[in-house]
Amino acid sequence: MRRVWAAVAAAVLLASCGGGTTSRSSVLGDLADDYIVLAYQRFHRNAVALEDALSALCASPSSGSLSDARNALSAVRNSWSRTQAVWVGPVMERRSWALVRWPVANDEIEQLIADRSIELDYERLSSRIGADQRGVGAVDYLLGAGEAALDALGDSRRCRYLEGVAMVIAEEAALLEADWGQSWEGGDAYREVFADDGRGDLDRVVNDMLFLLERITDLELGNALGAMGREAVPTAIDEGPAGAGVDDLHQRLIGLQTVLIGRADEPAGLSPLLGADLTARLAAQFDAAFDAVGVVSPPLRRAVADSPQTVIKARDAIKAVQITVATEVVSRLGVAIGFSDADGDSSG
Amino acid sequence: MPFGLSTAQRLAAAARQPVAADSVAVFRIGFGLVAVYSSVRFLAKGWVDRLYLAPEHHLTYLGFGWVQPWPAPWMHLHMVVLALLGGCIALGYRHRLAAALFVAGFAYAEMIDAALYLNHYWFVTLAGLLLVLLPVHHRWSLDARQRRVQAARSVPAGVVWALRAQLGVVYLFAGLAKLNGDWLLRAQPMRLWLADRTHIPIIGPLLDEPLPAYGASWAGAFFDLTIVGWLLWRRSRPWAYAALAGFHLVTGALFQIGVFPWVMIVGTLVFFAPDWPVRARAILRPRWPGGSVVGSGRRAGASPGDARSAGLAGPVVAALLVLALVQMALPLRHYAYPGNVRWTEEGYYWSWRVMVTEKAGYAEYRITDPATGHTWLAHPGLVLTNWQAEQADVRPDLVHATAHLLAQHYREQDKVDVEVRADVWVSMNGRPPRRMVDPAVDLAALPRSVSPSKWILADGALP
């Protein structure tokens, strides 16, 4: 009998110490180390590069420096879009999106620039103007399309606005990188909090992915296509002069794929928790989604108007991913255990 | 049928035999206390507002659309009254009236929204009904002390049997519901549930392995199917009760099942000898006056006179028989429907299918204006709260009810009779998602009925 108890104790001890390679905590830790922290580092690097590119553009406006600035903006937008699949923790607490990306109001930006009584310093641009007057959308608007921006940049306030907005983005990127990699609210890095919490953050990650998918399929594409109401709403797609809507879609899908199942050049995401069969099915669905998005000709708003069938197919393909996440992934990860919130004993 | 008649006569005679009224009195007290706790908890957690008052619409049960919550603050008051009635039941104060009002009030709250359906709410309703019918307030009650009823130290054995049967029904049908391929051969949904508990200290890492899930599934089925037998057998009873308490405490710790474990832990004390409270008291305090009447539990301290005063009248016996028949029929009615009840949920309510499926769903509703032919998607959030939509995503009857609510919404808002189709995908017990509802069917045009719903798509993959 003593042997039996010893064996049981040893098994429990082993189990409690070993943890296993697919524990949720270790998977979340890997996801943080191998993807999220790196994604914010990349975003920060790109934001600093945008600052530099805009300074260079303002110092010597030319076709070349304008092109460099637009490329730098594209890199910032893309790296930001890739983080969206895991908008948990600092980015939500800090409401970073209000500083980095929000649909902009062009008229209000012009009013701010025109009102010479307003000092366009960092303090003003970071905390005393609306979210719709800054971020990558504002930079996109001010850089515009074609070469027209070069003439406009003769106005020093325009350049100050551009550089100030870029600085706000870069500062926010630096803070997010530090939150995840160094210290969060004076304590451990959020990476540690994220991995240790396990249960809650896994729920938040999956729910964030679901929210992002619903945002893409219903709020953006669905509304733009007129599938969500009696009227089509083309402005549901937030796409500036750069016409980067399709690229943005692509980047967000990459972020989702990386977090869910990983990519060839990225870590495994949550796939150790999902199992091989579900991972394979999701991989096929992502492939189909990438193919369908690849057929859509940018800019996205024009594609909605001119070739809606390609957008509908892209939306359907993304919807397939959405359904799998909302059902099987949720179920497999226990994100929405079906007990009633009240007092459940029934699960279906 | 002389043998059958004789058996029935013998049974009837045995049911009339007096036994100590102690255990049924404790059942009444325990029930009342759980009722108080449950009602206070409901208020304290803000569920009255969130579950009854916040939703603009409720997903009503078929034929019970007229059951709507009181406006604030009357719904809060309703819960306060339920708590007070629970206290009256526990104290045995005007017991029958209190129990009848409690059952009516509890059932009313239960019937407001089908998305709130819980098996243990149904159990509380039924047990409450038994407390109305049975003479459980002649012992340790204010009614007896204040002479509103004749004090009695015994009740007919049938009273104890009825309470035991009520508990036995829960375990039996819960056990039968577990006899399916998912539960026994795939250890699902146990694997999903346990894998979600790996953060628990010490045992957590074990829970991600298949073996504990298979063990828990088989043990759970064995437990449900046999526990009543073990509780009835005197020799195994203490061990069975300890196992039962352990089982419910563990499941209560692992899963979010509210007061259910306490309901069953307290309720199943009735399987002990009818005089167990006096025996227990005698063991704990040998000089307690009640200790002198300790006996077999069958006749000790009990007399036929007592049993007559706390007896079962003919109409009560008839009501009990009807109640028994209804309870046998309800869990079996799903055989009248095509398809698997775990998928279709036709015959799911009130059938003790406790924790046998895990579903996650995705539903979108396609609205068509027949005048223009225009079709658009409507989010269920238009008419439901999140917690209602979560349930409606996986339960066909609630999908149907949601379609009707959406049609009503557009009728009131836009003055048009729209068509409502639902595209619903459900993953059950970890399977790949499958379409649950025929997306071509205009659900708004179909009246809700108890007839089999042909628009529910079959899932042939279910074992």
mmCIF file of N, CA, C and O in Angstrom, chain B residues 12 15-19 21 24 95-96 130-139 149-160 162 303-318 320:
data_model
loop_
_atom_site.group_PDB
_atom_site.id
_atom_site.type_symbol
_atom_site.label_atom_id
_atom_site.label_comp_id
_atom_site.label_asym_id
_atom_site.label_seq_id
_atom_site.Cartn_x
_atom_site.Cartn_y
_atom_site.Cartn_z
ATOM 1 N N ALA B 12 -48.125 -0.703 -1.237
ATOM 2 C CA ALA B 12 -48.948 0.345 -0.619
ATOM 3 C C ALA B 12 -48.891 0.238 0.897
ATOM 4 O O ALA B 12 -48.784 1.252 1.605
ATOM 5 N N ALA B 15 -45.642 1.455 2.061
ATOM 6 C CA ALA B 15 -45.550 2.911 1.949
ATOM 7 C C ALA B 15 -46.273 3.601 3.090
ATOM 8 O O ALA B 15 -45.962 4.735 3.430
ATOM 9 N N ARG B 16 -47.245 2.888 3.690
ATOM 10 C CA ARG B 16 -47.997 3.481 4.793
ATOM 11 C C ARG B 16 -47.312 3.278 6.138
ATOM 12 O O ARG B 16 -47.697 3.866 7.130
ATOM 13 N N GLN B 17 -46.316 2.399 6.167
ATOM 14 C CA GLN B 17 -45.620 2.123 7.433
ATOM 15 C C GLN B 17 -45.003 3.398 7.984
ATOM 16 O O GLN B 17 -44.386 4.166 7.245
ATOM 17 N N PRO B 18 -45.175 3.627 9.260
ATOM 18 C CA PRO B 18 -44.590 4.855 9.826
ATOM 19 C C PRO B 18 -43.072 4.743 9.973
ATOM 20 O O PRO B 18 -42.559 3.697 10.359
ATOM 21 N N VAL B 19 -42.421 5.800 9.633
ATOM 22 C CA VAL B 19 -40.969 5.896 9.874
ATOM 23 C C VAL B 19 -40.715 7.258 10.500
ATOM 24 O O VAL B 19 -41.565 8.144 10.440
ATOM 25 N N ALA B 21 -39.863 10.943 11.194
ATOM 26 C CA ALA B 21 -40.047 12.099 10.305
ATOM 27 C C ALA B 21 -38.811 12.990 10.285
ATOM 28 O O ALA B 21 -38.823 14.056 9.665
ATOM 29 N N VAL B 24 -36.961 13.726 6.728
ATOM 30 C CA VAL B 24 -37.700 14.583 5.790
ATOM 31 C C VAL B 24 -37.771 16.014 6.325
ATOM 32 O O VAL B 24 -37.795 16.978 5.552
ATOM 33 N N HIS B 95 -45.882 26.322 6.302
ATOM 34 C CA HIS B 95 -45.032 25.647 5.332
ATOM 35 C C HIS B 95 -45.688 25.447 3.965
ATOM 36 O O HIS B 95 -45.108 25.759 2.935
ATOM 37 N N ARG B 96 -46.909 24.881 3.970
ATOM 38 C CA ARG B 96 -47.521 24.521 2.678
ATOM 39 C C ARG B 96 -47.727 25.768 1.815
ATOM 40 O O ARG B 96 -47.435 25.767 0.626
ATOM 41 N N LEU B 130 -42.853 18.720 -4.305
ATOM 42 C CA LEU B 130 -43.003 17.619 -3.347
ATOM 43 C C LEU B 130 -43.181 18.168 -1.932
ATOM 44 O O LEU B 130 -43.946 17.616 -1.134
ATOM 45 N N LEU B 131 -42.478 19.251 -1.651
ATOM 46 C CA LEU B 131 -42.612 19.823 -0.306
ATOM 47 C C LEU B 131 -44.003 20.410 -0.080
ATOM 48 O O LEU B 131 -44.455 20.534 1.048
ATOM 49 N N VAL B 132 -44.660 20.791 -1.175
ATOM 50 C CA VAL B 132 -46.044 21.252 -1.046
ATOM 51 C C VAL B 132 -46.953 20.062 -0.737
ATOM 52 O O VAL B 132 -47.847 20.139 0.116
ATOM 53 N N LEU B 133 -46.697 18.975 -1.444
ATOM 54 C CA LEU B 133 -47.600 17.815 -1.355
ATOM 55 C C LEU B 133 -47.375 16.977 -0.095
ATOM 56 O O LEU B 133 -48.321 16.424 0.469
ATOM 57 N N LEU B 134 -46.117 16.862 0.318
ATOM 58 C CA LEU B 134 -45.794 15.899 1.372
ATOM 59 C C LEU B 134 -45.852 16.528 2.768
ATOM 60 O O LEU B 134 -45.560 17.713 2.937
ATOM 61 N N PRO B 135 -46.170 15.722 3.760
ATOM 62 C CA PRO B 135 -46.239 16.231 5.140
ATOM 63 C C PRO B 135 -44.848 16.291 5.780
ATOM 64 O O PRO B 135 -44.494 15.452 6.591
ATOM 65 N N VAL B 136 -44.095 17.283 5.400
ATOM 66 C CA VAL B 136 -42.716 17.365 5.904
ATOM 67 C C VAL B 136 -42.584 18.438 6.983
ATOM 68 O O VAL B 136 -41.481 18.761 7.406
ATOM 69 N N HIS B 137 -43.717 18.980 7.416
ATOM 70 C CA HIS B 137 -43.662 20.117 8.342
ATOM 71 C C HIS B 137 -44.309 19.786 9.682
ATOM 72 O O HIS B 137 -44.715 20.691 10.409
ATOM 73 N N HIS B 138 -44.411 18.513 10.000
ATOM 74 C CA HIS B 138 -44.997 18.134 11.291
ATOM 75 C C HIS B 138 -43.913 17.917 12.334
ATOM 76 O O HIS B 138 -44.198 17.548 13.456
ATOM 77 N N ARG B 139 -42.728 18.083 11.943
ATOM 78 C CA ARG B 139 -41.596 17.827 12.842
ATOM 79 C C ARG B 139 -40.635 19.002 12.693
ATOM 80 O O ARG B 139 -40.369 19.463 11.561
ATOM 81 N N VAL B 149 -50.399 22.603 12.738
ATOM 82 C CA VAL B 149 -50.571 21.198 12.355
ATOM 83 C C VAL B 149 -50.219 20.359 13.574
ATOM 84 O O VAL B 149 -49.540 20.835 14.496
ATOM 85 N N GLN B 150 -50.689 19.129 13.552
ATOM 86 C CA GLN B 150 -50.394 18.251 14.685
ATOM 87 C C GLN B 150 -48.941 17.790 14.592
ATOM 88 O O GLN B 150 -48.514 17.289 13.549
ATOM 89 N N ALA B 151 -48.219 17.989 15.668
ATOM 90 C CA ALA B 151 -46.829 17.538 15.667
ATOM 91 C C ALA B 151 -46.786 16.025 15.489
ATOM 92 O O ALA B 151 -47.635 15.304 15.995
ATOM 93 N N ALA B 152 -45.850 15.560 14.713
ATOM 94 C CA ALA B 152 -45.727 14.117 14.464
ATOM 95 C C ALA B 152 -44.257 13.751 14.368
ATOM 96 O O ALA B 152 -43.479 14.463 13.743
ATOM 97 N N ARG B 153 -43.922 12.645 15.007
ATOM 98 C CA ARG B 153 -42.532 12.194 14.940
ATOM 99 C C ARG B 153 -42.359 11.159 13.836
ATOM 100 O O ARG B 153 -41.279 10.611 13.659
ATOM 101 N N SER B 154 -43.448 10.883 13.161
ATOM 102 C CA SER B 154 -43.318 9.902 12.075
ATOM 103 C C SER B 154 -44.107 10.362 10.854
ATOM 104 O O SER B 154 -45.010 11.198 10.956
ATOM 105 N N VAL B 155 -43.718 9.806 9.755
ATOM 106 C CA VAL B 155 -44.452 10.015 8.498
ATOM 107 C C VAL B 155 -44.561 8.656 7.813
ATOM 108 O O VAL B 155 -43.792 7.742 8.132
ATOM 109 N N PRO B 156 -45.481 8.502 6.883
ATOM 110 C CA PRO B 156 -45.507 7.247 6.122
ATOM 111 C C PRO B 156 -44.198 7.081 5.351
ATOM 112 O O PRO B 156 -43.619 8.071 4.875
ATOM 113 N N ALA B 157 -43.757 5.864 5.223
ATOM 114 C CA ALA B 157 -42.493 5.607 4.520
ATOM 115 C C ALA B 157 -42.520 6.156 3.099
ATOM 116 O O ALA B 157 -41.490 6.541 2.549
ATOM 117 N N GLY B 158 -43.741 6.208 2.531
ATOM 118 C CA GLY B 158 -43.865 6.706 1.158
ATOM 119 C C GLY B 158 -43.344 8.130 0.996
ATOM 120 O O GLY B 158 -42.901 8.517 -0.086
ATOM 121 N N VAL B 159 -43.408 8.897 2.080
ATOM 122 C CA VAL B 159 -42.907 10.277 2.012
ATOM 123 C C VAL B 159 -41.400 10.267 1.754
ATOM 124 O O VAL B 159 -40.880 10.995 0.900
ATOM 125 N N VAL B 160 -40.708 9.428 2.502
ATOM 126 C CA VAL B 160 -39.254 9.317 2.308
ATOM 127 C C VAL B 160 -38.964 8.764 0.917
ATOM 128 O O VAL B 160 -38.057 9.239 0.222
ATOM 129 N N ALA B 162 -40.672 9.085 -1.776
ATOM 130 C CA ALA B 162 -40.916 10.080 -2.827
ATOM 131 C C ALA B 162 -39.713 11.013 -2.978
ATOM 132 O O ALA B 162 -39.286 11.333 -4.096
ATOM 133 N N SER B 303 -45.214 6.409 15.459
ATOM 134 C CA SER B 303 -46.418 5.664 15.770
ATOM 135 C C SER B 303 -47.406 5.802 14.639
ATOM 136 O O SER B 303 -47.382 6.800 13.912
ATOM 137 N N PRO B 304 -48.265 4.784 14.475
ATOM 138 C CA PRO B 304 -49.236 4.866 13.387
ATOM 139 C C PRO B 304 -50.096 6.108 13.493
ATOM 140 O O PRO B 304 -50.467 6.702 12.510
ATOM 141 N N GLY B 305 -50.392 6.524 14.744
ATOM 142 C CA GLY B 305 -51.195 7.730 14.921
ATOM 143 C C GLY B 305 -50.518 8.931 14.322
ATOM 144 O O GLY B 305 -51.112 9.734 13.611
ATOM 145 N N ASP B 306 -49.204 9.038 14.602
ATOM 146 C CA ASP B 306 -48.426 10.118 14.037
ATOM 147 C C ASP B 306 -48.507 10.084 12.527
ATOM 148 O O ASP B 306 -48.710 11.082 11.867
ATOM 149 N N ALA B 307 -48.280 8.884 11.991
ATOM 150 C CA ALA B 307 -48.232 8.746 10.543
ATOM 151 C C ALA B 307 -49.565 9.131 9.927
ATOM 152 O O ALA B 307 -49.607 9.667 8.825
ATOM 153 N N ARG B 308 -50.657 8.829 10.670
ATOM 154 C CA ARG B 308 -51.957 9.227 10.113
ATOM 155 C C ARG B 308 -52.088 10.751 10.085
ATOM 156 O O ARG B 308 -52.544 11.346 9.126
ATOM 157 N N SER B 309 -51.589 11.396 11.188
ATOM 158 C CA SER B 309 -51.708 12.852 11.226
ATOM 159 C C SER B 309 -50.855 13.489 10.146
ATOM 160 O O SER B 309 -51.177 14.558 9.643
ATOM 161 N N ALA B 310 -49.749 12.854 9.831
ATOM 162 C CA ALA B 310 -48.877 13.397 8.785
ATOM 163 C C ALA B 310 -48.971 12.487 7.561
ATOM 164 O O ALA B 310 -47.979 12.188 6.929
ATOM 165 N N GLY B 311 -50.153 12.040 7.271
ATOM 166 C CA GLY B 311 -50.317 11.026 6.233
ATOM 167 C C GLY B 311 -50.472 11.578 4.835
ATOM 168 O O GLY B 311 -50.374 12.782 4.603
ATOM 169 N N LEU B 312 -50.700 10.648 3.921
ATOM 170 C CA LEU B 312 -50.857 11.002 2.517
ATOM 171 C C LEU B 312 -52.299 10.754 2.098
ATOM 172 O O LEU B 312 -52.749 9.610 2.087
ATOM 173 N N ALA B 313 -52.990 11.821 1.753
ATOM 174 C CA ALA B 313 -54.373 11.673 1.312
ATOM 175 C C ALA B 313 -54.405 11.129 -0.114
ATOM 176 O O ALA B 313 -53.401 11.200 -0.831
ATOM 177 N N GLY B 314 -55.561 10.590 -0.493
ATOM 178 C CA GLY B 314 -55.696 10.001 -1.821
ATOM 179 C C GLY B 314 -55.303 10.939 -2.945
ATOM 180 O O GLY B 314 -54.514 10.563 -3.838
ATOM 181 N N PRO B 315 -55.814 12.180 -2.950
ATOM 182 C CA PRO B 315 -55.440 13.105 -4.026
ATOM 183 C C PRO B 315 -53.933 13.368 -4.080
ATOM 184 O O PRO B 315 -53.365 13.559 -5.163
ATOM 185 N N VAL B 316 -53.324 13.365 -2.899
ATOM 186 C CA VAL B 316 -51.867 13.600 -2.880
ATOM 187 C C VAL B 316 -51.149 12.429 -3.543
ATOM 188 O O VAL B 316 -50.219 12.617 -4.343
ATOM 189 N N VAL B 317 -51.611 11.236 -3.211
ATOM 190 C CA VAL B 317 -50.998 10.050 -3.824
ATOM 191 C C VAL B 317 -51.188 10.092 -5.339
ATOM 192 O O VAL B 317 -50.257 9.813 -6.115
ATOM 193 N N ALA B 318 -52.377 10.472 -5.746
ATOM 194 C CA ALA B 318 -52.633 10.565 -7.192
ATOM 195 C C ALA B 318 -51.717 11.599 -7.842
ATOM 196 O O ALA B 318 -51.144 11.369 -8.919
ATOM 197 N N LEU B 320 -48.831 12.538 -6.789
ATOM 198 C CA LEU B 320 -47.467 11.998 -6.804
ATOM 199 C C LEU B 320 -47.273 11.040 -7.973
ATOM 200 O O LEU B 320 -46.219 11.030 -8.626
#
